[in-house]
């Protein structure tokens, strides 16, 4: 059985939606996700508010109730019939994200066991296929196939095989 | 640079000492670490108290102030001059251990950055050398060299190259 390693943020969980909600609630920016196209959340807010990105992301609870990326639950469940599935998230950068991320997975992906979860810094995992929105995470990955999951900040990257949606992942891998 | 992946519990941190302290405080068992020889902590306590092992390990704070395995700090620091060092702990089994383990590492191994930390279930990491007290963790490891770090529960295993102390690790790898 081949092994797929799958990222969390901007792949199965949507922190952008949460950032936008928090910025709009605190500063009435009227931000919309289309404004992120081609960049990061920090590019979409006024320079004097950029420090709030780190403040928000370090807030306990930030990662606890993130929206789910469409179709990720159904497709992951189906992938698990054909592959060893692992969730691999660069979570150790944010201390307060760890428990929130595990609880979130238990709630929304209950078919993923604790054995299948990796919270790390550098993604030094061993597998065959990686699905991630950050091409820097492909650096440490020795597997055959790297699928760049489309997110606003990577729309201009062309070096990797791209998947725009979980329906496209299903077409390629199921 | 070769990559070494190093376990936490019973390799650089000492949960046995903490279990013994908690059992003795709550039940006046007069447990001593020599009584663990050849077994697990659950083998050393009366059958009717075995359920307390899971209760203790799931208590927030359990992993926060564990004693350090002798010489591990000095040897890890020296290893880091010659190798890529990663800490890889099967922590996702215990939700409440995650933040405690990260804080513990930051306190006692401040030269290990968040990029070098992996909290996982199955240890699907990519590296050259693994140091672990649980031979089951060698199953997923494709590296060349597996060093079984002596702990009470593994003293009768003979299938792997063994290291009894961090001084022995230093002799072999530095």
mmCIF file of C-alpha atoms in Angstrom:
data_model
loop_
_atom_site.group_PDB
_atom_site.id
_atom_site.type_symbol
_atom_site.label_atom_id
_atom_site.label_comp_id
_atom_site.label_asym_id
_atom_site.label_seq_id
_atom_site.Cartn_x
_atom_site.Cartn_y
_atom_site.Cartn_z
ATOM 1 C CA UNK A 1 0.000 0.000 0.000
ATOM 2 C CA UNK A 2 1.402 3.388 -0.944
ATOM 3 C CA UNK A 3 1.586 6.076 1.691
ATOM 4 C CA UNK A 4 0.100 9.567 1.229
ATOM 5 C CA UNK A 5 1.056 12.373 3.583
ATOM 6 C CA UNK A 6 -1.426 15.230 3.721
ATOM 7 C CA UNK A 7 -1.004 18.718 5.128
ATOM 8 C CA UNK A 8 -3.658 20.421 7.300
ATOM 9 C CA UNK A 9 -3.727 24.218 6.924
ATOM 10 C CA UNK A 10 -5.056 25.415 3.577
ATOM 11 C CA UNK A 11 -5.394 21.769 2.492
ATOM 12 C CA UNK A 12 -8.006 20.218 4.787
ATOM 13 C CA UNK A 13 -8.481 23.152 7.220
ATOM 14 C CA UNK A 14 -9.084 26.793 6.295
ATOM 15 C CA UNK A 15 -7.208 29.271 8.519
ATOM 16 C CA UNK A 16 -7.719 32.073 5.953
ATOM 17 C CA UNK A 17 -11.441 32.119 6.705
ATOM 18 C CA UNK A 18 -10.642 32.426 10.420
ATOM 19 C CA UNK A 19 -8.092 35.240 9.888
ATOM 20 C CA UNK A 20 -10.607 37.169 7.795
ATOM 21 C CA UNK A 21 -13.300 36.695 10.444
ATOM 22 C CA UNK A 22 -10.951 37.941 13.211
ATOM 23 C CA UNK A 23 -9.604 40.930 11.249
ATOM 24 C CA UNK A 24 -13.084 41.971 10.236
ATOM 25 C CA UNK A 25 -14.422 41.588 13.769
ATOM 26 C CA UNK A 26 -11.612 43.636 15.371
ATOM 27 C CA UNK A 27 -10.924 46.237 12.663
ATOM 28 C CA UNK A 28 -13.983 46.213 10.389
ATOM 29 C CA UNK A 29 -11.712 45.777 7.349
ATOM 30 C CA UNK A 30 -14.442 44.237 5.211
ATOM 31 C CA UNK A 31 -11.831 41.726 4.010
ATOM 32 C CA UNK A 32 -12.958 39.053 1.547
ATOM 33 C CA UNK A 33 -11.065 35.913 0.571
ATOM 34 C CA UNK A 34 -10.748 37.059 -3.062
ATOM 35 C CA UNK A 35 -8.403 39.810 -1.821
ATOM 36 C CA UNK A 36 -5.885 37.130 -0.806
ATOM 37 C CA UNK A 37 -5.393 35.966 -4.391
ATOM 38 C CA UNK A 38 -1.687 35.725 -5.165
ATOM 39 C CA UNK A 39 -0.579 36.392 -1.609
ATOM 40 C CA UNK A 40 -0.641 35.655 2.102
ATOM 41 C CA UNK A 41 -3.093 36.973 4.658
ATOM 42 C CA UNK A 42 -0.418 39.461 5.787
ATOM 43 C CA UNK A 43 -0.340 40.946 2.256
ATOM 44 C CA UNK A 44 -4.064 41.649 2.422
ATOM 45 C CA UNK A 45 -4.074 43.722 5.614
ATOM 46 C CA UNK A 46 -2.638 47.209 6.208
ATOM 47 C CA UNK A 47 1.103 47.075 7.149
ATOM 48 C CA UNK A 48 0.409 48.397 10.654
ATOM 49 C CA UNK A 49 -1.857 45.391 11.318
ATOM 50 C CA UNK A 50 0.479 42.655 10.054
ATOM 51 C CA UNK A 51 1.688 41.839 13.568
ATOM 52 C CA UNK A 52 -1.866 40.722 14.367
ATOM 53 C CA UNK A 53 -1.420 37.661 12.135
ATOM 54 C CA UNK A 54 1.056 36.159 14.614
ATOM 55 C CA UNK A 55 -1.073 37.236 17.550
ATOM 56 C CA UNK A 56 -4.180 35.561 16.099
ATOM 57 C CA UNK A 57 -2.408 32.358 15.112
ATOM 58 C CA UNK A 58 -0.953 32.012 18.617
ATOM 59 C CA UNK A 59 -4.317 32.487 20.301
ATOM 60 C CA UNK A 60 -5.511 29.272 21.987
ATOM 61 C CA UNK A 61 -8.608 28.158 20.079
ATOM 62 C CA UNK A 62 -7.556 29.618 16.708
ATOM 63 C CA UNK A 63 -7.162 26.163 15.154
ATOM 64 C CA UNK A 64 -10.033 24.564 17.071
ATOM 65 C CA UNK A 65 -12.965 25.594 14.902
ATOM 66 C CA UNK A 66 -11.512 26.161 11.442
ATOM 67 C CA UNK A 67 -13.804 25.532 8.481
ATOM 68 C CA UNK A 68 -13.140 22.323 6.548
ATOM 69 C CA UNK A 69 -11.820 22.550 2.989
ATOM 70 C CA UNK A 70 -14.664 21.298 0.740
ATOM 71 C CA UNK A 71 -14.804 17.545 -0.005
ATOM 72 C CA UNK A 72 -11.670 16.781 2.044
ATOM 73 C CA UNK A 73 -13.535 14.524 4.495
ATOM 74 C CA UNK A 74 -15.148 12.354 1.825
ATOM 75 C CA UNK A 75 -12.005 12.087 -0.308
ATOM 76 C CA UNK A 76 -9.696 11.292 2.638
ATOM 77 C CA UNK A 77 -12.063 8.579 3.756
ATOM 78 C CA UNK A 78 -12.007 7.080 0.259
ATOM 79 C CA UNK A 79 -8.211 7.440 -0.022
ATOM 80 C CA UNK A 80 -7.864 5.469 3.192
ATOM 81 C CA UNK A 81 -9.317 2.419 1.427
ATOM 82 C CA UNK A 82 -6.445 2.442 -1.079
ATOM 83 C CA UNK A 83 -3.538 4.089 0.718
ATOM 84 C CA UNK A 84 -1.899 4.497 4.100
ATOM 85 C CA UNK A 85 -3.033 8.036 4.954
ATOM 86 C CA UNK A 86 -1.063 10.322 7.274
ATOM 87 C CA UNK A 87 -1.794 13.886 8.314
ATOM 88 C CA UNK A 88 1.452 15.850 8.571
ATOM 89 C CA UNK A 89 1.239 19.410 9.871
ATOM 90 C CA UNK A 90 4.041 21.869 10.657
ATOM 91 C CA UNK A 91 2.442 22.562 14.025
ATOM 92 C CA UNK A 92 5.404 22.749 16.407
ATOM 93 C CA UNK A 93 6.007 26.379 15.347
ATOM 94 C CA UNK A 94 2.825 27.298 17.202
ATOM 95 C CA UNK A 95 2.721 25.790 20.688
ATOM 96 C CA UNK A 96 -0.941 26.580 21.233
ATOM 97 C CA UNK A 97 -2.002 24.943 17.989
ATOM 98 C CA UNK A 98 -1.106 21.396 19.039
ATOM 99 C CA UNK A 99 -4.091 20.353 21.146
ATOM 100 C CA UNK A 100 -6.507 22.390 19.003
ATOM 101 C CA UNK A 101 -5.316 20.599 15.880
ATOM 102 C CA UNK A 102 -5.618 17.153 17.448
ATOM 103 C CA UNK A 103 -9.117 17.913 18.779
ATOM 104 C CA UNK A 104 -10.139 19.322 15.381
ATOM 105 C CA UNK A 105 -8.968 16.153 13.637
ATOM 106 C CA UNK A 106 -10.813 13.980 16.149
ATOM 107 C CA UNK A 107 -14.003 15.937 15.531
ATOM 108 C CA UNK A 108 -13.946 16.221 11.753
ATOM 109 C CA UNK A 109 -11.751 13.302 10.670
ATOM 110 C CA UNK A 110 -12.583 10.671 13.307
ATOM 111 C CA UNK A 111 -11.439 7.911 10.947
ATOM 112 C CA UNK A 112 -7.855 9.240 11.263
ATOM 113 C CA UNK A 113 -6.290 7.599 14.338
ATOM 114 C CA UNK A 114 -3.583 9.120 16.538
ATOM 115 C CA UNK A 115 -1.116 6.755 14.867
ATOM 116 C CA UNK A 116 -1.721 8.575 11.561
ATOM 117 C CA UNK A 117 -0.983 12.093 12.858
ATOM 118 C CA UNK A 118 2.387 13.863 12.649
ATOM 119 C CA UNK A 119 2.941 17.335 14.109
ATOM 120 C CA UNK A 120 6.372 18.561 13.177
ATOM 121 C CA UNK A 121 8.626 21.317 12.036
ATOM 122 C CA UNK A 122 10.543 20.142 8.986
ATOM 123 C CA UNK A 123 8.501 17.436 7.295
ATOM 124 C CA UNK A 124 11.086 14.648 7.409
ATOM 125 C CA UNK A 125 8.453 12.004 6.711
ATOM 126 C CA UNK A 126 8.758 8.916 4.592
ATOM 127 C CA UNK A 127 6.032 8.362 2.026
ATOM 128 C CA UNK A 128 5.139 8.058 -1.640
ATOM 129 C CA UNK A 129 2.836 11.019 -2.253
ATOM 130 C CA UNK A 130 2.700 14.394 -0.482
ATOM 131 C CA UNK A 131 -0.186 16.847 -0.733
ATOM 132 C CA UNK A 132 0.773 20.283 0.562
ATOM 133 C CA UNK A 133 0.201 23.953 -0.213
ATOM 134 C CA UNK A 134 3.775 24.984 0.693
ATOM 135 C CA UNK A 135 6.366 23.857 -1.818
ATOM 136 C CA UNK A 136 9.081 24.330 0.831
ATOM 137 C CA UNK A 137 7.643 21.238 2.534
ATOM 138 C CA UNK A 138 8.571 19.173 -0.527
ATOM 139 C CA UNK A 139 12.269 19.847 0.207
ATOM 140 C CA UNK A 140 12.668 17.108 2.796
ATOM 141 C CA UNK A 141 10.339 14.675 1.027
ATOM 142 C CA UNK A 142 11.892 11.764 -0.845
ATOM 143 C CA UNK A 143 8.634 10.359 -2.254
ATOM 144 C CA UNK A 144 7.836 10.083 -5.969
ATOM 145 C CA UNK A 145 4.955 12.482 -6.246
ATOM 146 C CA UNK A 146 4.372 15.953 -4.859
ATOM 147 C CA UNK A 147 0.977 17.556 -5.322
ATOM 148 C CA UNK A 148 0.766 21.290 -4.703
ATOM 149 C CA UNK A 149 -2.694 22.036 -3.311
ATOM 150 C CA UNK A 150 -3.806 25.418 -4.577
ATOM 151 C CA UNK A 151 -3.906 28.234 -2.047
ATOM 152 C CA UNK A 152 -3.869 31.991 -2.627
ATOM 153 C CA UNK A 153 -0.142 32.268 -1.879
ATOM 154 C CA UNK A 154 0.962 29.592 -4.391
ATOM 155 C CA UNK A 155 -1.153 30.411 -7.467
ATOM 156 C CA UNK A 156 1.884 31.634 -9.385
ATOM 157 C CA UNK A 157 4.112 28.605 -8.710
ATOM 158 C CA UNK A 158 4.612 26.350 -11.716
ATOM 159 C CA UNK A 159 7.297 23.860 -10.651
ATOM 160 C CA UNK A 160 4.954 21.192 -9.228
ATOM 161 C CA UNK A 161 1.974 19.091 -10.231
ATOM 162 C CA UNK A 162 -1.052 21.014 -9.000
ATOM 163 C CA UNK A 163 -4.415 20.059 -7.525
ATOM 164 C CA UNK A 164 -7.020 22.800 -7.150
ATOM 165 C CA UNK A 165 -9.670 20.901 -5.219
ATOM 166 C CA UNK A 166 -10.245 17.605 -3.410
ATOM 167 C CA UNK A 167 -12.378 16.504 -6.357
ATOM 168 C CA UNK A 168 -9.240 16.820 -8.494
ATOM 169 C CA UNK A 169 -7.264 14.806 -5.910
ATOM 170 C CA UNK A 170 -9.934 12.100 -6.160
ATOM 171 C CA UNK A 171 -9.685 12.042 -9.953
ATOM 172 C CA UNK A 172 -5.915 11.656 -9.801
ATOM 173 C CA UNK A 173 -5.565 9.191 -6.956
ATOM 174 C CA UNK A 174 -8.740 7.148 -6.645
ATOM 175 C CA UNK B 1 25.195 15.319 7.116
ATOM 176 C CA UNK B 2 23.549 12.189 8.453
ATOM 177 C CA UNK B 3 20.263 12.506 10.298
ATOM 178 C CA UNK B 4 19.659 11.055 13.773
ATOM 179 C CA UNK B 5 16.133 10.729 15.124
ATOM 180 C CA UNK B 6 15.914 10.506 18.894
ATOM 181 C CA UNK B 7 13.002 9.446 21.073
ATOM 182 C CA UNK B 8 11.973 11.342 24.232
ATOM 183 C CA UNK B 9 10.426 9.106 26.925
ATOM 184 C CA UNK B 10 12.922 6.777 28.606
ATOM 185 C CA UNK B 11 15.628 8.111 26.271
ATOM 186 C CA UNK B 12 16.053 11.790 27.144
ATOM 187 C CA UNK B 13 13.131 12.173 29.603
ATOM 188 C CA UNK B 14 12.339 9.887 32.530
ATOM 189 C CA UNK B 15 8.605 9.217 32.982
ATOM 190 C CA UNK B 16 9.336 6.197 35.207
ATOM 191 C CA UNK B 17 10.647 8.481 37.931
ATOM 192 C CA UNK B 18 7.434 10.521 37.704
ATOM 193 C CA UNK B 19 5.181 7.430 37.814
ATOM 194 C CA UNK B 20 7.003 6.157 40.886
ATOM 195 C CA UNK B 21 6.689 9.550 42.572
ATOM 196 C CA UNK B 22 2.930 9.687 41.854
ATOM 197 C CA UNK B 23 2.211 6.082 42.896
ATOM 198 C CA UNK B 24 4.180 6.499 46.095
ATOM 199 C CA UNK B 25 2.502 9.806 46.900
ATOM 200 C CA UNK B 26 -1.037 8.489 46.354
ATOM 201 C CA UNK B 27 -0.703 4.885 47.581
ATOM 202 C CA UNK B 28 2.481 4.774 49.699
ATOM 203 C CA UNK B 29 3.724 1.808 47.661
ATOM 204 C CA UNK B 30 7.374 2.471 48.456
ATOM 205 C CA UNK B 31 8.128 1.689 44.792
ATOM 206 C CA UNK B 32 11.741 1.924 43.678
ATOM 207 C CA UNK B 33 13.020 2.012 40.102
ATOM 208 C CA UNK B 34 14.896 -1.294 40.557
ATOM 209 C CA UNK B 35 11.483 -2.997 40.819
ATOM 210 C CA UNK B 36 10.786 -2.089 37.192
ATOM 211 C CA UNK B 37 13.678 -4.195 35.909
ATOM 212 C CA UNK B 38 12.482 -6.400 33.060
ATOM 213 C CA UNK B 39 9.050 -4.809 32.838
ATOM 214 C CA UNK B 40 6.789 -1.802 32.496
ATOM 215 C CA UNK B 41 5.562 0.452 35.273
ATOM 216 C CA UNK B 42 2.198 -1.375 35.111
ATOM 217 C CA UNK B 43 3.970 -4.655 35.968
ATOM 218 C CA UNK B 44 5.385 -3.119 39.128
ATOM 219 C CA UNK B 45 2.116 -1.996 40.692
ATOM 220 C CA UNK B 46 -0.725 -4.128 42.085
ATOM 221 C CA UNK B 47 -3.204 -5.197 39.350
ATOM 222 C CA UNK B 48 -6.008 -3.126 40.889
ATOM 223 C CA UNK B 49 -3.901 0.043 40.458
ATOM 224 C CA UNK B 50 -2.850 -0.505 36.836
ATOM 225 C CA UNK B 51 -5.581 1.786 35.511
ATOM 226 C CA UNK B 52 -3.811 4.653 37.312
ATOM 227 C CA UNK B 53 -0.957 4.512 34.776
ATOM 228 C CA UNK B 54 -3.257 5.835 32.046
ATOM 229 C CA UNK B 55 -4.808 8.335 34.435
ATOM 230 C CA UNK B 56 -1.386 9.715 35.442
ATOM 231 C CA UNK B 57 -0.028 9.872 31.905
ATOM 232 C CA UNK B 58 -3.107 11.788 30.755
ATOM 233 C CA UNK B 59 -2.842 14.342 33.558
ATOM 234 C CA UNK B 60 -1.888 17.794 32.232
ATOM 235 C CA UNK B 61 1.571 18.540 33.617
ATOM 236 C CA UNK B 62 2.741 14.914 33.750
ATOM 237 C CA UNK B 63 5.351 15.465 31.013
ATOM 238 C CA UNK B 64 6.170 19.044 31.999
ATOM 239 C CA UNK B 65 8.710 18.396 34.747
ATOM 240 C CA UNK B 66 10.183 14.981 34.003
ATOM 241 C CA UNK B 67 13.760 14.356 35.121
ATOM 242 C CA UNK B 68 16.361 14.381 32.345
ATOM 243 C CA UNK B 69 18.134 11.144 31.435
ATOM 244 C CA UNK B 70 21.784 11.617 32.525
ATOM 245 C CA UNK B 71 24.190 13.157 29.973
ATOM 246 C CA UNK B 72 21.520 13.474 27.268
ATOM 247 C CA UNK B 73 21.795 17.270 27.104
ATOM 248 C CA UNK B 74 25.561 17.345 26.650
ATOM 249 C CA UNK B 75 25.627 14.486 24.143
ATOM 250 C CA UNK B 76 22.749 15.845 22.038
ATOM 251 C CA UNK B 77 24.460 19.211 21.886
ATOM 252 C CA UNK B 78 27.651 17.540 20.673
ATOM 253 C CA UNK B 79 25.777 15.313 18.198
ATOM 254 C CA UNK B 80 24.247 18.424 16.691
ATOM 255 C CA UNK B 81 27.712 19.529 15.540
ATOM 256 C CA UNK B 82 28.058 16.379 13.417
ATOM 257 C CA UNK B 83 24.511 15.355 12.558
ATOM 258 C CA UNK B 84 21.069 16.698 11.771
ATOM 259 C CA UNK B 85 19.317 15.971 15.081
ATOM 260 C CA UNK B 86 15.557 15.425 15.336
ATOM 261 C CA UNK B 87 13.461 14.609 18.386
ATOM 262 C CA UNK B 88 10.692 12.192 17.436
ATOM 263 C CA UNK B 89 8.151 11.319 20.110
ATOM 264 C CA UNK B 90 4.993 9.211 19.848
ATOM 265 C CA UNK B 91 3.044 11.967 21.586
ATOM 266 C CA UNK B 92 -0.243 12.087 19.680
ATOM 267 C CA UNK B 93 -1.521 9.135 21.742
ATOM 268 C CA UNK B 94 -1.710 11.481 24.715
ATOM 269 C CA UNK B 95 -3.444 14.760 23.864
ATOM 270 C CA UNK B 96 -2.362 16.487 27.054
ATOM 271 C CA UNK B 97 1.293 15.610 26.567
ATOM 272 C CA UNK B 98 1.809 17.783 23.495
ATOM 273 C CA UNK B 99 2.303 21.242 24.968
ATOM 274 C CA UNK B 100 4.077 19.838 28.041
ATOM 275 C CA UNK B 101 6.578 18.036 25.833
ATOM 276 C CA UNK B 102 7.265 21.103 23.714
ATOM 277 C CA UNK B 103 7.715 23.308 26.780
ATOM 278 C CA UNK B 104 9.988 20.693 28.381
ATOM 279 C CA UNK B 105 12.174 20.586 25.278
ATOM 280 C CA UNK B 106 12.352 24.378 25.166
ATOM 281 C CA UNK B 107 13.464 24.443 28.797
ATOM 282 C CA UNK B 108 15.999 21.628 28.843
ATOM 283 C CA UNK B 109 17.074 21.357 25.185
ATOM 284 C CA UNK B 110 16.871 24.993 24.038
ATOM 285 C CA UNK B 111 19.315 24.265 21.211
ATOM 286 C CA UNK B 112 16.637 22.066 19.577
ATOM 287 C CA UNK B 113 14.445 24.312 17.421
ATOM 288 C CA UNK B 114 10.761 23.746 16.635
ATOM 289 C CA UNK B 115 11.859 22.638 13.150
ATOM 290 C CA UNK B 116 13.658 19.670 14.739
ATOM 291 C CA UNK B 117 10.670 18.346 16.707
ATOM 292 C CA UNK B 118 8.266 15.638 15.523
ATOM 293 C CA UNK B 119 5.243 14.553 17.596
ATOM 294 C CA UNK B 120 3.602 11.598 15.959
ATOM 295 C CA UNK B 121 1.942 8.247 16.223
ATOM 296 C CA UNK B 122 3.737 5.830 13.930
ATOM 297 C CA UNK B 123 7.295 7.070 13.450
ATOM 298 C CA UNK B 124 7.245 7.370 9.662
ATOM 299 C CA UNK B 125 10.345 9.564 9.680
ATOM 300 C CA UNK B 126 13.206 9.560 7.236
ATOM 301 C CA UNK B 127 16.690 9.377 8.711
ATOM 302 C CA UNK B 128 19.906 7.416 9.022
ATOM 303 C CA UNK B 129 20.068 6.531 12.714
ATOM 304 C CA UNK B 130 17.244 6.039 15.215
ATOM 305 C CA UNK B 131 17.701 5.951 18.993
ATOM 306 C CA UNK B 132 14.618 4.577 20.736
ATOM 307 C CA UNK B 133 13.689 2.361 23.679
ATOM 308 C CA UNK B 134 10.719 0.742 21.855
ATOM 309 C CA UNK B 135 11.776 -1.667 19.131
ATOM 310 C CA UNK B 136 8.272 -1.375 17.612
ATOM 311 C CA UNK B 137 9.281 2.139 16.549
ATOM 312 C CA UNK B 138 12.001 0.644 14.336
ATOM 313 C CA UNK B 139 9.287 -0.997 12.181
ATOM 314 C CA UNK B 140 8.562 2.091 10.078
ATOM 315 C CA UNK B 141 12.171 3.263 9.986
ATOM 316 C CA UNK B 142 14.141 2.760 6.780
ATOM 317 C CA UNK B 143 17.468 4.077 8.106
ATOM 318 C CA UNK B 144 20.659 2.020 8.355
ATOM 319 C CA UNK B 145 21.151 1.941 12.089
ATOM 320 C CA UNK B 146 18.786 1.347 14.958
ATOM 321 C CA UNK B 147 20.050 1.808 18.494
ATOM 322 C CA UNK B 148 17.902 0.375 21.271
ATOM 323 C CA UNK B 149 18.289 2.613 24.313
ATOM 324 C CA UNK B 150 18.115 0.486 27.431
ATOM 325 C CA UNK B 151 14.989 0.817 29.545
ATOM 326 C CA UNK B 152 13.571 -1.596 32.115
ATOM 327 C CA UNK B 153 11.025 -3.019 29.663
ATOM 328 C CA UNK B 154 13.548 -3.888 26.928
ATOM 329 C CA UNK B 155 16.428 -5.440 28.903
ATOM 330 C CA UNK B 156 15.671 -8.906 27.516
ATOM 331 C CA UNK B 157 15.530 -7.900 23.840
ATOM 332 C CA UNK B 158 18.507 -9.044 21.791
ATOM 333 C CA UNK B 159 17.618 -8.268 18.179
ATOM 334 C CA UNK B 160 19.084 -4.753 18.051
ATOM 335 C CA UNK B 161 22.317 -2.888 18.682
ATOM 336 C CA UNK B 162 22.016 -1.604 22.226
ATOM 337 C CA UNK B 163 23.125 1.558 24.030
ATOM 338 C CA UNK B 164 22.846 1.625 27.818
ATOM 339 C CA UNK B 165 23.715 5.258 28.454
ATOM 340 C CA UNK B 166 24.281 8.549 26.643
ATOM 341 C CA UNK B 167 28.016 8.105 27.293
ATOM 342 C CA UNK B 168 27.817 4.936 25.185
ATOM 343 C CA UNK B 169 25.959 6.845 22.461
ATOM 344 C CA UNK B 170 28.770 9.400 22.489
ATOM 345 C CA UNK B 171 31.395 6.660 22.133
ATOM 346 C CA UNK B 172 29.577 5.156 19.172
ATOM 347 C CA UNK B 173 28.548 8.270 17.293
ATOM 348 C CA UNK B 174 30.924 11.103 18.154
#
